[in-house]
PDB file of C-alpha atoms in Angstrom:
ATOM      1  CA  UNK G  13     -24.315  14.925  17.022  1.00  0.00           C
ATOM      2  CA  UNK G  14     -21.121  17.096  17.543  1.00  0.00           C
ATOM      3  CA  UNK G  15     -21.289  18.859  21.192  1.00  0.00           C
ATOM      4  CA  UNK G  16     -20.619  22.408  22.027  1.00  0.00           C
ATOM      5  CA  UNK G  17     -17.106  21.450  23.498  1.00  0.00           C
ATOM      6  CA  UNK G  18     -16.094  19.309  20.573  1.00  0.00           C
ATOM      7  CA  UNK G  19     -16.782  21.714  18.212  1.00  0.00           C
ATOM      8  CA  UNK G  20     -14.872  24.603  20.297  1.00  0.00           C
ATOM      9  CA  UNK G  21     -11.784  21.956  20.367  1.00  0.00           C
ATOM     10  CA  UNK G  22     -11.490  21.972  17.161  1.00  0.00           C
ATOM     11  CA  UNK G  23      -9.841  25.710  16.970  1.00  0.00           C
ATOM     12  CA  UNK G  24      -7.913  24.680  20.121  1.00  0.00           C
ATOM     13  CA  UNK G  25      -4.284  23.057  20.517  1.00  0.00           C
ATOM     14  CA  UNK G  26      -4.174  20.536  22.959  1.00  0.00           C
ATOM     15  CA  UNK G  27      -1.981  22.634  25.228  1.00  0.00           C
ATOM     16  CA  UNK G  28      -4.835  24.773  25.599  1.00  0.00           C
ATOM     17  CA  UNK G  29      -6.805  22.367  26.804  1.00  0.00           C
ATOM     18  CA  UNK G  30      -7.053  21.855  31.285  1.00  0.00           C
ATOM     19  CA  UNK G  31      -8.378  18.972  32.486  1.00  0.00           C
ATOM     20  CA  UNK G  32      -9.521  18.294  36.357  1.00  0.00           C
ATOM     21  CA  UNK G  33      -9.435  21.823  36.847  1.00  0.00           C
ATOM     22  CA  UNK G  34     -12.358  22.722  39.081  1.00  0.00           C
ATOM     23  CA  UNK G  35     -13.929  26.165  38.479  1.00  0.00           C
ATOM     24  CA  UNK G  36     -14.194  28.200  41.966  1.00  0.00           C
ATOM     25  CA  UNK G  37     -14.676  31.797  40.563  1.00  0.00           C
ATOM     26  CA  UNK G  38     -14.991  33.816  37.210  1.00  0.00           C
ATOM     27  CA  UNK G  39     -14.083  37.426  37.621  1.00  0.00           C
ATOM     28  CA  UNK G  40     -14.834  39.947  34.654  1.00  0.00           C
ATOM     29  CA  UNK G  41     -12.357  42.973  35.348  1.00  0.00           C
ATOM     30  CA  UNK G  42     -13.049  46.264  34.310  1.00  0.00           C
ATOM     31  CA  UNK G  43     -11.422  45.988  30.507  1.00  0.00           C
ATOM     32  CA  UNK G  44     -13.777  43.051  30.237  1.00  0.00           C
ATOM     33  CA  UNK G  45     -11.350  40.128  30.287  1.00  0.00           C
ATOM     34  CA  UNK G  46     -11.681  37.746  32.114  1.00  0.00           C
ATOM     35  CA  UNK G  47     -10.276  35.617  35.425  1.00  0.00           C
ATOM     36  CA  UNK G  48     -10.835  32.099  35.622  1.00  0.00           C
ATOM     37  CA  UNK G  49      -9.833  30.754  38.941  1.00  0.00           C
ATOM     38  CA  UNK G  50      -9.539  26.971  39.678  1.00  0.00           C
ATOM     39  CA  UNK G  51      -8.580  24.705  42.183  1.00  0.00           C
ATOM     40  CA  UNK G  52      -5.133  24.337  40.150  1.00  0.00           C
ATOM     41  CA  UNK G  53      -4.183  27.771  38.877  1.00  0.00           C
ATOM     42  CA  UNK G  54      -5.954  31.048  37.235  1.00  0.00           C
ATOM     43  CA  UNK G  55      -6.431  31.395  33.546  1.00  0.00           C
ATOM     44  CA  UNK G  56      -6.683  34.917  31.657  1.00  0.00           C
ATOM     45  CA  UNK G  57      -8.901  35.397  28.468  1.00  0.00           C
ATOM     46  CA  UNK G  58     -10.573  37.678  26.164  1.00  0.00           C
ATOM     47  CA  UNK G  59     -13.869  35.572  26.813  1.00  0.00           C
ATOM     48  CA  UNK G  60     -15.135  32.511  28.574  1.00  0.00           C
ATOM     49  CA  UNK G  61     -18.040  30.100  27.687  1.00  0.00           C
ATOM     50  CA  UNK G  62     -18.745  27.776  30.677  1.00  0.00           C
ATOM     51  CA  UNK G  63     -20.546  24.950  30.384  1.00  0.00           C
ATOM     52  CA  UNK G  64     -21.845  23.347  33.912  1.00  0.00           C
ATOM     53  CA  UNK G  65     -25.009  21.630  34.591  1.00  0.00           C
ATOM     54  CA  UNK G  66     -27.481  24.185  36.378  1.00  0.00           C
ATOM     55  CA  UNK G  67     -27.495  22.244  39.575  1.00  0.00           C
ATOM     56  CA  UNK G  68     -23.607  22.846  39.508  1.00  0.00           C
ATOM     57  CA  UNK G  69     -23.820  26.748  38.648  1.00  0.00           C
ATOM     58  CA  UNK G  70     -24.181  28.284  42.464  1.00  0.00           C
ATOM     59  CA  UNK G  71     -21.010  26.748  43.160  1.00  0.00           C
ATOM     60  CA  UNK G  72     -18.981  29.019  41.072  1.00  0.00           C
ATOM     61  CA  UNK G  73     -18.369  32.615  42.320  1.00  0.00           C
ATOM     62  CA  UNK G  74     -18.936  35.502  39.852  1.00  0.00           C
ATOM     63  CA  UNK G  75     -17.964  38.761  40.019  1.00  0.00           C
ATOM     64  CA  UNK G  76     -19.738  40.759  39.295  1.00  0.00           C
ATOM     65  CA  UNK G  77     -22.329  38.779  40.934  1.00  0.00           C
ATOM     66  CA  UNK G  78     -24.948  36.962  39.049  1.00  0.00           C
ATOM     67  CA  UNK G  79     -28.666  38.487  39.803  1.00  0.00           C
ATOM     68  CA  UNK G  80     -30.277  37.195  42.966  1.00  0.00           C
ATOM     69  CA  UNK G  81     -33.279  36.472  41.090  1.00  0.00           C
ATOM     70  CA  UNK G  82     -31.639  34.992  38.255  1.00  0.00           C
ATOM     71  CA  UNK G  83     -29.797  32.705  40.827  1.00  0.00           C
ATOM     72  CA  UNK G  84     -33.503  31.575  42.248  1.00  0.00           C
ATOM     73  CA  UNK G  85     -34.692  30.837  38.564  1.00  0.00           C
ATOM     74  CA  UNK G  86     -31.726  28.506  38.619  1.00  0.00           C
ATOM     75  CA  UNK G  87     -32.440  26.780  40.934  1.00  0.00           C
ATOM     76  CA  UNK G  88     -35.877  26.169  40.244  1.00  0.00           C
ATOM     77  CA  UNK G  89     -34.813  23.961  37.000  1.00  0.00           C
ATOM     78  CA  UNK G  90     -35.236  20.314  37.634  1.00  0.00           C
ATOM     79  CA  UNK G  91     -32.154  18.059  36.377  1.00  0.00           C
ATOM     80  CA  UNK G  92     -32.302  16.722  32.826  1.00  0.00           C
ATOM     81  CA  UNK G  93     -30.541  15.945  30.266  1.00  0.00           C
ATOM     82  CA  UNK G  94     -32.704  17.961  27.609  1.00  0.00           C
ATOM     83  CA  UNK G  95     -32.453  21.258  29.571  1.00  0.00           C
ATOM     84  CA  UNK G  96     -30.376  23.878  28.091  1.00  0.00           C
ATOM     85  CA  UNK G  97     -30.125  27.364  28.869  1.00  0.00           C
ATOM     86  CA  UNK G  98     -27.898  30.165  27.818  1.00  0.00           C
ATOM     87  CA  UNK G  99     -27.206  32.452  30.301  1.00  0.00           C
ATOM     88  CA  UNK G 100     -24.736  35.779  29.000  1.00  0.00           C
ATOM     89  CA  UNK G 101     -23.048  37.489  31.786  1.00  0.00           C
TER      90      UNK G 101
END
């Protein structure tokens, strides 16, 4: 089975493509782009689709910030490789 990145890769160059860069903060400005800022550099785009596992998701910052209680549902999610959730921010 074909996963969500492979398929997405398959529009992309591989100049588009940063490895080892880890995510510290997505920032939606007001003309709904977005920033996504990484230990390495920021990135600008029209739109982002992040992929993390959920026990990985609190350590990104968002802004605006995700829902408190959306945050706590998180984090209520055991680990597993058959959990999937899509979140739209």
């Amino acid at each position: 089975s074909i996963s969500i990145v492979e398929k997405i890769t398959e529009f992309l160059s591989k100049d588009m493509i940063q490895l080892n860069c880890k995510v510290k903060e997505i920032i939606q400005r007001e003309d709904k782009s977005v920033v996504l800022k990484t230990n390495k550099k920021d990135f600008y785009f029209d739109y982002v689709v992040c992929c993390v596992p959920l026990n990985q998701i609190t350590n990104i910052s968002f802004s605006p910030s995700l829902e408190t209680q959306r945050i706590q549902e998180l984090k209520q999610f055991e680990i597993g490789s058959v959990i999937k959730i899509a979140l739209v921010y």
